[in-house]
């Protein structure tokens, strides 16, 4: 709990998705991040917190992160938000979203959510920085990162994204991932730098080789931390 807002986490669906509700305490407005799967559960949690879902924030446009949009919008007059590059990647959609760029701020009542452009998993992947928490979608998992071999993925962009997260965010920032793939549900940026193998590479070439050719042969979920000396 934060005196200005709270973040409520739900784990839903066959792919262990984490869906987040960011609830502004002053207005009881809520933003749902990546609504998918059992939307009745999302609505029930909002109602239990006496909150109205006014906004939908997308980290990216893969089906397992967006398949609940229609059901949420059938219940609430919620504005849809995503990055402009992701809208271009997504293509034809029945929705008319508010388009953003990295560095924009979305206001949910009195709560300010900063948008980070974090390409790699998709061209317009976004993370949402609210308070000391980073809602990371499929950019960063606990002890892992998103795949880069799907359409639109780019491992060199992912390398740069993870370097920016490591270098630009405070070490006590809490990563809230898009899936429950690990032995813990959250970890700080500092813990990720120390225990997430994807944060250890100094050159794009080494990162690309590990992400694209080696990682999936060496590691399987649930992921656990790998101490620095044992990463390679």
JSON list of N, CA and C in Angstrom, two decimals, residues 107-167:
[
{"chain": "A", "resi": 107, "resn": "UNK", "atom": "N", "xyz": [-2.01, 10.06, -16.27]},
{"chain": "A", "resi": 107, "resn": "UNK", "atom": "CA", "xyz": [-2.56, 10.44, -14.98]},
{"chain": "A", "resi": 107, "resn": "UNK", "atom": "C", "xyz": [-3.82, 9.62, -14.69]},
{"chain": "A", "resi": 108, "resn": "UNK", "atom": "N", "xyz": [-3.78, 8.85, -13.63]},
{"chain": "A", "resi": 108, "resn": "UNK", "atom": "CA", "xyz": [-4.94, 8.11, -13.15]},
{"chain": "A", "resi": 108, "resn": "UNK", "atom": "C", "xyz": [-5.36, 8.78, -11.84]},
{"chain": "A", "resi": 109, "resn": "UNK", "atom": "N", "xyz": [-6.31, 9.70, -11.92]},
{"chain": "A", "resi": 109, "resn": "UNK", "atom": "CA", "xyz": [-6.61, 10.52, -10.76]},
{"chain": "A", "resi": 109, "resn": "UNK", "atom": "C", "xyz": [-5.38, 11.33, -10.38]},
{"chain": "A", "resi": 110, "resn": "UNK", "atom": "N", "xyz": [-4.92, 11.16, -9.15]},
{"chain": "A", "resi": 110, "resn": "UNK", "atom": "CA", "xyz": [-3.73, 11.87, -8.69]},
{"chain": "A", "resi": 110, "resn": "UNK", "atom": "C", "xyz": [-2.46, 11.03, -8.80]},
{"chain": "A", "resi": 111, "resn": "UNK", "atom": "N", "xyz": [-2.57, 9.86, -9.39]},
{"chain": "A", "resi": 111, "resn": "UNK", "atom": "CA", "xyz": [-1.42, 8.95, -9.55]},
{"chain": "A", "resi": 111, "resn": "UNK", "atom": "C", "xyz": [-0.79, 9.17, -10.93]},
{"chain": "A", "resi": 112, "resn": "UNK", "atom": "N", "xyz": [0.51, 9.32, -10.94]},
{"chain": "A", "resi": 112, "resn": "UNK", "atom": "CA", "xyz": [1.25, 9.56, -12.18]},
{"chain": "A", "resi": 112, "resn": "UNK", "atom": "C", "xyz": [1.99, 8.28, -12.57]},
{"chain": "A", "resi": 113, "resn": "UNK", "atom": "N", "xyz": [1.78, 7.82, -13.79]},
{"chain": "A", "resi": 113, "resn": "UNK", "atom": "CA", "xyz": [2.41, 6.61, -14.31]},
{"chain": "A", "resi": 113, "resn": "UNK", "atom": "C", "xyz": [3.28, 7.01, -15.49]},
{"chain": "A", "resi": 114, "resn": "UNK", "atom": "N", "xyz": [4.59, 6.78, -15.36]},
{"chain": "A", "resi": 114, "resn": "UNK", "atom": "CA", "xyz": [5.52, 7.15, -16.43]},
{"chain": "A", "resi": 114, "resn": "UNK", "atom": "C", "xyz": [5.66, 5.99, -17.41]},
{"chain": "A", "resi": 115, "resn": "UNK", "atom": "N", "xyz": [5.59, 6.31, -18.69]},
{"chain": "A", "resi": 115, "resn": "UNK", "atom": "CA", "xyz": [5.68, 5.32, -19.75]},
{"chain": "A", "resi": 115, "resn": "UNK", "atom": "C", "xyz": [7.13, 5.20, -20.21]},
{"chain": "A", "resi": 116, "resn": "UNK", "atom": "N", "xyz": [7.66, 3.97, -20.22]},
{"chain": "A", "resi": 116, "resn": "UNK", "atom": "CA", "xyz": [8.99, 3.70, -20.75]},
{"chain": "A", "resi": 116, "resn": "UNK", "atom": "C", "xyz": [8.86, 2.89, -22.03]},
{"chain": "A", "resi": 117, "resn": "UNK", "atom": "N", "xyz": [9.53, 3.33, -23.08]},
{"chain": "A", "resi": 117, "resn": "UNK", "atom": "CA", "xyz": [9.59, 2.54, -24.31]},
{"chain": "A", "resi": 117, "resn": "UNK", "atom": "C", "xyz": [10.70, 1.52, -24.15]},
{"chain": "A", "resi": 118, "resn": "UNK", "atom": "N", "xyz": [10.35, 0.24, -24.15]},
{"chain": "A", "resi": 118, "resn": "UNK", "atom": "CA", "xyz": [11.31, -0.84, -23.85]},
{"chain": "A", "resi": 118, "resn": "UNK", "atom": "C", "xyz": [11.26, -1.91, -24.94]},
{"chain": "A", "resi": 119, "resn": "UNK", "atom": "N", "xyz": [11.70, -1.59, -26.15]},
{"chain": "A", "resi": 119, "resn": "UNK", "atom": "CA", "xyz": [11.60, -2.55, -27.26]},
{"chain": "A", "resi": 119, "resn": "UNK", "atom": "C", "xyz": [12.52, -3.75, -27.06]},
{"chain": "A", "resi": 120, "resn": "UNK", "atom": "N", "xyz": [12.20, -4.80, -27.78]},
{"chain": "A", "resi": 120, "resn": "UNK", "atom": "CA", "xyz": [12.97, -6.04, -27.72]},
{"chain": "A", "resi": 120, "resn": "UNK", "atom": "C", "xyz": [12.07, -7.24, -27.89]},
{"chain": "A", "resi": 121, "resn": "UNK", "atom": "N", "xyz": [11.04, -7.33, -27.04]},
{"chain": "A", "resi": 121, "resn": "UNK", "atom": "CA", "xyz": [10.05, -8.39, -27.18]},
{"chain": "A", "resi": 121, "resn": "UNK", "atom": "C", "xyz": [9.13, -8.08, -28.36]},
{"chain": "A", "resi": 122, "resn": "UNK", "atom": "N", "xyz": [8.70, -6.84, -28.45]},
{"chain": "A", "resi": 122, "resn": "UNK", "atom": "CA", "xyz": [8.01, -6.29, -29.61]},
{"chain": "A", "resi": 122, "resn": "UNK", "atom": "C", "xyz": [8.55, -4.88, -29.84]},
{"chain": "A", "resi": 123, "resn": "UNK", "atom": "N", "xyz": [8.29, -4.29, -31.02]},
{"chain": "A", "resi": 123, "resn": "UNK", "atom": "CA", "xyz": [8.86, -2.97, -31.30]},
{"chain": "A", "resi": 123, "resn": "UNK", "atom": "C", "xyz": [8.37, -1.87, -30.38]},
{"chain": "A", "resi": 124, "resn": "UNK", "atom": "N", "xyz": [7.14, -1.99, -29.90]},
{"chain": "A", "resi": 124, "resn": "UNK", "atom": "CA", "xyz": [6.58, -0.93, -29.06]},
{"chain": "A", "resi": 124, "resn": "UNK", "atom": "C", "xyz": [6.29, -1.38, -27.65]},
{"chain": "A", "resi": 125, "resn": "UNK", "atom": "N", "xyz": [7.01, -2.37, -27.15]},
{"chain": "A", "resi": 125, "resn": "UNK", "atom": "CA", "xyz": [6.80, -2.80, -25.77]},
{"chain": "A", "resi": 125, "resn": "UNK", "atom": "C", "xyz": [6.99, -1.63, -24.81]},
{"chain": "A", "resi": 126, "resn": "UNK", "atom": "N", "xyz": [6.17, -1.61, -23.77]},
{"chain": "A", "resi": 126, "resn": "UNK", "atom": "CA", "xyz": [6.22, -0.54, -22.79]},
{"chain": "A", "resi": 126, "resn": "UNK", "atom": "C", "xyz": [6.32, -1.14, -21.39]},
{"chain": "A", "resi": 127, "resn": "UNK", "atom": "N", "xyz": [6.99, -0.41, -20.50]},
{"chain": "A", "resi": 127, "resn": "UNK", "atom": "CA", "xyz": [6.92, -0.67, -19.08]},
{"chain": "A", "resi": 127, "resn": "UNK", "atom": "C", "xyz": [6.30, 0.57, -18.43]},
{"chain": "A", "resi": 128, "resn": "UNK", "atom": "N", "xyz": [5.64, 0.38, -17.30]},
{"chain": "A", "resi": 128, "resn": "UNK", "atom": "CA", "xyz": [4.95, 1.47, -16.61]},
{"chain": "A", "resi": 128, "resn": "UNK", "atom": "C", "xyz": [5.55, 1.64, -15.22]},
{"chain": "A", "resi": 129, "resn": "UNK", "atom": "N", "xyz": [6.12, 2.82, -14.98]},
{"chain": "A", "resi": 129, "resn": "UNK", "atom": "CA", "xyz": [6.82, 3.13, -13.74]},
{"chain": "A", "resi": 129, "resn": "UNK", "atom": "C", "xyz": [5.90, 3.95, -12.85]},
{"chain": "A", "resi": 130, "resn": "UNK", "atom": "N", "xyz": [5.49, 3.35, -11.74]},
{"chain": "A", "resi": 130, "resn": "UNK", "atom": "CA", "xyz": [4.59, 4.03, -10.82]},
{"chain": "A", "resi": 130, "resn": "UNK", "atom": "C", "xyz": [5.16, 3.87, -9.41]},
{"chain": "A", "resi": 131, "resn": "UNK", "atom": "N", "xyz": [5.43, 4.99, -8.75]},
{"chain": "A", "resi": 131, "resn": "UNK", "atom": "CA", "xyz": [6.11, 4.93, -7.45]},
{"chain": "A", "resi": 131, "resn": "UNK", "atom": "C", "xyz": [7.46, 4.27, -7.62]},
{"chain": "A", "resi": 132, "resn": "UNK", "atom": "N", "xyz": [7.73, 3.26, -6.80]},
{"chain": "A", "resi": 132, "resn": "UNK", "atom": "CA", "xyz": [9.00, 2.52, -6.93]},
{"chain": "A", "resi": 132, "resn": "UNK", "atom": "C", "xyz": [8.79, 1.17, -7.59]},
{"chain": "A", "resi": 133, "resn": "UNK", "atom": "N", "xyz": [7.74, 1.04, -8.39]},
{"chain": "A", "resi": 133, "resn": "UNK", "atom": "CA", "xyz": [7.42, -0.23, -9.05]},
{"chain": "A", "resi": 133, "resn": "UNK", "atom": "C", "xyz": [7.43, -0.05, -10.56]},
{"chain": "A", "resi": 134, "resn": "UNK", "atom": "N", "xyz": [7.92, -1.08, -11.25]},
{"chain": "A", "resi": 134, "resn": "UNK", "atom": "CA", "xyz": [7.96, -1.09, -12.71]},
{"chain": "A", "resi": 134, "resn": "UNK", "atom": "C", "xyz": [7.14, -2.28, -13.19]},
{"chain": "A", "resi": 135, "resn": "UNK", "atom": "N", "xyz": [5.99, -1.99, -13.80]},
{"chain": "A", "resi": 135, "resn": "UNK", "atom": "CA", "xyz": [5.16, -3.04, -14.40]},
{"chain": "A", "resi": 135, "resn": "UNK", "atom": "C", "xyz": [5.75, -3.34, -15.77]},
{"chain": "A", "resi": 136, "resn": "UNK", "atom": "N", "xyz": [6.33, -4.54, -15.91]},
{"chain": "A", "resi": 136, "resn": "UNK", "atom": "CA", "xyz": [7.29, -4.78, -16.98]},
{"chain": "A", "resi": 136, "resn": "UNK", "atom": "C", "xyz": [6.78, -5.64, -18.13]},
{"chain": "A", "resi": 137, "resn": "UNK", "atom": "N", "xyz": [5.56, -6.16, -18.07]},
{"chain": "A", "resi": 137, "resn": "UNK", "atom": "CA", "xyz": [5.07, -6.97, -19.17]},
{"chain": "A", "resi": 137, "resn": "UNK", "atom": "C", "xyz": [6.00, -8.13, -19.46]},
{"chain": "A", "resi": 138, "resn": "UNK", "atom": "N", "xyz": [6.31, -8.32, -20.75]},
{"chain": "A", "resi": 138, "resn": "UNK", "atom": "CA", "xyz": [7.22, -9.40, -21.14]},
{"chain": "A", "resi": 138, "resn": "UNK", "atom": "C", "xyz": [8.63, -8.88, -21.43]},
{"chain": "A", "resi": 139, "resn": "UNK", "atom": "N", "xyz": [8.94, -7.68, -20.95]},
{"chain": "A", "resi": 139, "resn": "UNK", "atom": "CA", "xyz": [10.30, -7.17, -21.10]},
{"chain": "A", "resi": 139, "resn": "UNK", "atom": "C", "xyz": [11.24, -7.84, -20.11]},
{"chain": "A", "resi": 140, "resn": "UNK", "atom": "N", "xyz": [10.87, -7.81, -18.83]},
{"chain": "A", "resi": 140, "resn": "UNK", "atom": "CA", "xyz": [11.70, -8.41, -17.79]},
{"chain": "A", "resi": 140, "resn": "UNK", "atom": "C", "xyz": [10.84, -9.33, -16.94]},
{"chain": "A", "resi": 141, "resn": "UNK", "atom": "N", "xyz": [11.27, -10.56, -16.77]},
{"chain": "A", "resi": 141, "resn": "UNK", "atom": "CA", "xyz": [10.70, -11.45, -15.78]},
{"chain": "A", "resi": 141, "resn": "UNK", "atom": "C", "xyz": [11.64, -11.48, -14.58]},
{"chain": "A", "resi": 142, "resn": "UNK", "atom": "N", "xyz": [11.22, -12.09, -13.50]},
{"chain": "A", "resi": 142, "resn": "UNK", "atom": "CA", "xyz": [12.16, -12.31, -12.40]},
{"chain": "A", "resi": 142, "resn": "UNK", "atom": "C", "xyz": [13.15, -13.37, -12.86]},
{"chain": "A", "resi": 143, "resn": "UNK", "atom": "N", "xyz": [14.42, -12.99, -12.94]},
{"chain": "A", "resi": 143, "resn": "UNK", "atom": "CA", "xyz": [15.54, -13.83, -13.39]},
{"chain": "A", "resi": 143, "resn": "UNK", "atom": "C", "xyz": [15.46, -14.18, -14.88]},
{"chain": "A", "resi": 144, "resn": "UNK", "atom": "N", "xyz": [14.68, -13.46, -15.66]},
{"chain": "A", "resi": 144, "resn": "UNK", "atom": "CA", "xyz": [14.59, -13.75, -17.07]},
{"chain": "A", "resi": 144, "resn": "UNK", "atom": "C", "xyz": [14.22, -12.52, -17.88]},
{"chain": "A", "resi": 145, "resn": "UNK", "atom": "N", "xyz": [14.01, -12.70, -19.19]},
{"chain": "A", "resi": 145, "resn": "UNK", "atom": "CA", "xyz": [13.50, -11.63, -20.04]},
{"chain": "A", "resi": 145, "resn": "UNK", "atom": "C", "xyz": [12.66, -12.25, -21.14]},
{"chain": "A", "resi": 146, "resn": "UNK", "atom": "N", "xyz": [11.93, -11.43, -21.85]},
{"chain": "A", "resi": 146, "resn": "UNK", "atom": "CA", "xyz": [11.03, -11.91, -22.87]},
{"chain": "A", "resi": 146, "resn": "UNK", "atom": "C", "xyz": [11.75, -12.49, -24.07]},
{"chain": "A", "resi": 147, "resn": "UNK", "atom": "N", "xyz": [11.05, -13.35, -24.78]},
{"chain": "A", "resi": 147, "resn": "UNK", "atom": "CA", "xyz": [11.60, -13.94, -26.00]},
{"chain": "A", "resi": 147, "resn": "UNK", "atom": "C", "xyz": [11.77, -12.86, -27.06]},
{"chain": "A", "resi": 148, "resn": "UNK", "atom": "N", "xyz": [12.72, -13.08, -27.95]},
{"chain": "A", "resi": 148, "resn": "UNK", "atom": "CA", "xyz": [12.98, -12.15, -29.03]},
{"chain": "A", "resi": 148, "resn": "UNK", "atom": "C", "xyz": [12.87, -12.82, -30.40]},
{"chain": "A", "resi": 149, "resn": "UNK", "atom": "N", "xyz": [12.35, -14.04, -30.43]},
{"chain": "A", "resi": 149, "resn": "UNK", "atom": "CA", "xyz": [12.27, -14.78, -31.68]},
{"chain": "A", "resi": 149, "resn": "UNK", "atom": "C", "xyz": [10.86, -14.81, -32.26]},
{"chain": "A", "resi": 150, "resn": "UNK", "atom": "N", "xyz": [9.90, -14.11, -31.63]},
{"chain": "A", "resi": 150, "resn": "UNK", "atom": "CA", "xyz": [8.60, -13.94, -32.24]},
{"chain": "A", "resi": 150, "resn": "UNK", "atom": "C", "xyz": [8.66, -12.79, -33.24]},
{"chain": "A", "resi": 151, "resn": "UNK", "atom": "N", "xyz": [7.63, -12.67, -34.07]},
{"chain": "A", "resi": 151, "resn": "UNK", "atom": "CA", "xyz": [7.55, -11.56, -35.02]},
{"chain": "A", "resi": 151, "resn": "UNK", "atom": "C", "xyz": [7.69, -10.23, -34.26]},
{"chain": "A", "resi": 152, "resn": "UNK", "atom": "N", "xyz": [8.57, -9.40, -34.74]},
{"chain": "A", "resi": 152, "resn": "UNK", "atom": "CA", "xyz": [8.77, -8.09, -34.11]},
{"chain": "A", "resi": 152, "resn": "UNK", "atom": "C", "xyz": [9.83, -8.09, -33.02]},
{"chain": "A", "resi": 153, "resn": "UNK", "atom": "N", "xyz": [10.29, -9.26, -32.60]},
{"chain": "A", "resi": 153, "resn": "UNK", "atom": "CA", "xyz": [11.32, -9.32, -31.58]},
{"chain": "A", "resi": 153, "resn": "UNK", "atom": "C", "xyz": [12.68, -8.92, -32.12]},
{"chain": "A", "resi": 154, "resn": "UNK", "atom": "N", "xyz": [13.51, -8.35, -31.25]},
{"chain": "A", "resi": 154, "resn": "UNK", "atom": "CA", "xyz": [14.83, -7.89, -31.66]},
{"chain": "A", "resi": 154, "resn": "UNK", "atom": "C", "xyz": [15.78, -8.00, -30.47]},
{"chain": "A", "resi": 155, "resn": "UNK", "atom": "N", "xyz": [16.67, -9.00, -30.46]},
{"chain": "A", "resi": 155, "resn": "UNK", "atom": "CA", "xyz": [17.52, -9.18, -29.28]},
{"chain": "A", "resi": 155, "resn": "UNK", "atom": "C", "xyz": [18.50, -8.04, -29.05]},
{"chain": "A", "resi": 156, "resn": "UNK", "atom": "N", "xyz": [18.94, -7.37, -30.09]},
{"chain": "A", "resi": 156, "resn": "UNK", "atom": "CA", "xyz": [19.84, -6.24, -29.87]},
{"chain": "A", "resi": 156, "resn": "UNK", "atom": "C", "xyz": [19.10, -5.10, -29.18]},
{"chain": "A", "resi": 157, "resn": "UNK", "atom": "N", "xyz": [17.84, -4.89, -29.56]},
{"chain": "A", "resi": 157, "resn": "UNK", "atom": "CA", "xyz": [17.05, -3.88, -28.85]},
{"chain": "A", "resi": 157, "resn": "UNK", "atom": "C", "xyz": [16.82, -4.30, -27.41]},
{"chain": "A", "resi": 158, "resn": "UNK", "atom": "N", "xyz": [16.59, -5.59, -27.17]},
{"chain": "A", "resi": 158, "resn": "UNK", "atom": "CA", "xyz": [16.40, -6.05, -25.80]},
{"chain": "A", "resi": 158, "resn": "UNK", "atom": "C", "xyz": [17.65, -5.80, -24.96]},
{"chain": "A", "resi": 159, "resn": "UNK", "atom": "N", "xyz": [18.81, -6.04, -25.53]},
{"chain": "A", "resi": 159, "resn": "UNK", "atom": "CA", "xyz": [20.07, -5.77, -24.83]},
{"chain": "A", "resi": 159, "resn": "UNK", "atom": "C", "xyz": [20.12, -4.31, -24.39]},
{"chain": "A", "resi": 160, "resn": "UNK", "atom": "N", "xyz": [19.81, -3.40, -25.29]},
{"chain": "A", "resi": 160, "resn": "UNK", "atom": "CA", "xyz": [19.82, -1.98, -24.94]},
{"chain": "A", "resi": 160, "resn": "UNK", "atom": "C", "xyz": [18.78, -1.63, -23.91]},
{"chain": "A", "resi": 161, "resn": "UNK", "atom": "N", "xyz": [17.59, -2.23, -24.01]},
{"chain": "A", "resi": 161, "resn": "UNK", "atom": "CA", "xyz": [16.54, -1.97, -23.03]},
{"chain": "A", "resi": 161, "resn": "UNK", "atom": "C", "xyz": [16.96, -2.38, -21.63]},
{"chain": "A", "resi": 162, "resn": "UNK", "atom": "N", "xyz": [17.52, -3.58, -21.49]},
{"chain": "A", "resi": 162, "resn": "UNK", "atom": "CA", "xyz": [17.93, -4.05, -20.16]},
{"chain": "A", "resi": 162, "resn": "UNK", "atom": "C", "xyz": [19.06, -3.20, -19.61]},
{"chain": "A", "resi": 163, "resn": "UNK", "atom": "N", "xyz": [19.97, -2.73, -20.46]},
{"chain": "A", "resi": 163, "resn": "UNK", "atom": "CA", "xyz": [21.03, -1.84, -19.99]},
{"chain": "A", "resi": 163, "resn": "UNK", "atom": "C", "xyz": [20.45, -0.54, -19.44]},
{"chain": "A", "resi": 164, "resn": "UNK", "atom": "N", "xyz": [19.44, 0.00, -20.13]},
{"chain": "A", "resi": 164, "resn": "UNK", "atom": "CA", "xyz": [18.82, 1.24, -19.65]},
{"chain": "A", "resi": 164, "resn": "UNK", "atom": "C", "xyz": [18.10, 1.02, -18.33]},
{"chain": "A", "resi": 165, "resn": "UNK", "atom": "N", "xyz": [17.41, -0.09, -18.19]},
{"chain": "A", "resi": 165, "resn": "UNK", "atom": "CA", "xyz": [16.74, -0.38, -16.92]},
{"chain": "A", "resi": 165, "resn": "UNK", "atom": "C", "xyz": [17.76, -0.46, -15.79]},
{"chain": "A", "resi": 166, "resn": "UNK", "atom": "N", "xyz": [18.87, -1.16, -16.04]},
{"chain": "A", "resi": 166, "resn": "UNK", "atom": "CA", "xyz": [19.90, -1.32, -15.02]},
{"chain": "A", "resi": 166, "resn": "UNK", "atom": "C", "xyz": [20.56, 0.01, -14.66]},
{"chain": "A", "resi": 167, "resn": "UNK", "atom": "N", "xyz": [20.77, 0.87, -15.65]},
{"chain": "A", "resi": 167, "resn": "UNK", "atom": "CA", "xyz": [21.55, 2.08, -15.44]},
{"chain": "A", "resi": 167, "resn": "UNK", "atom": "C", "xyz": [20.71, 3.29, -15.04]}
]
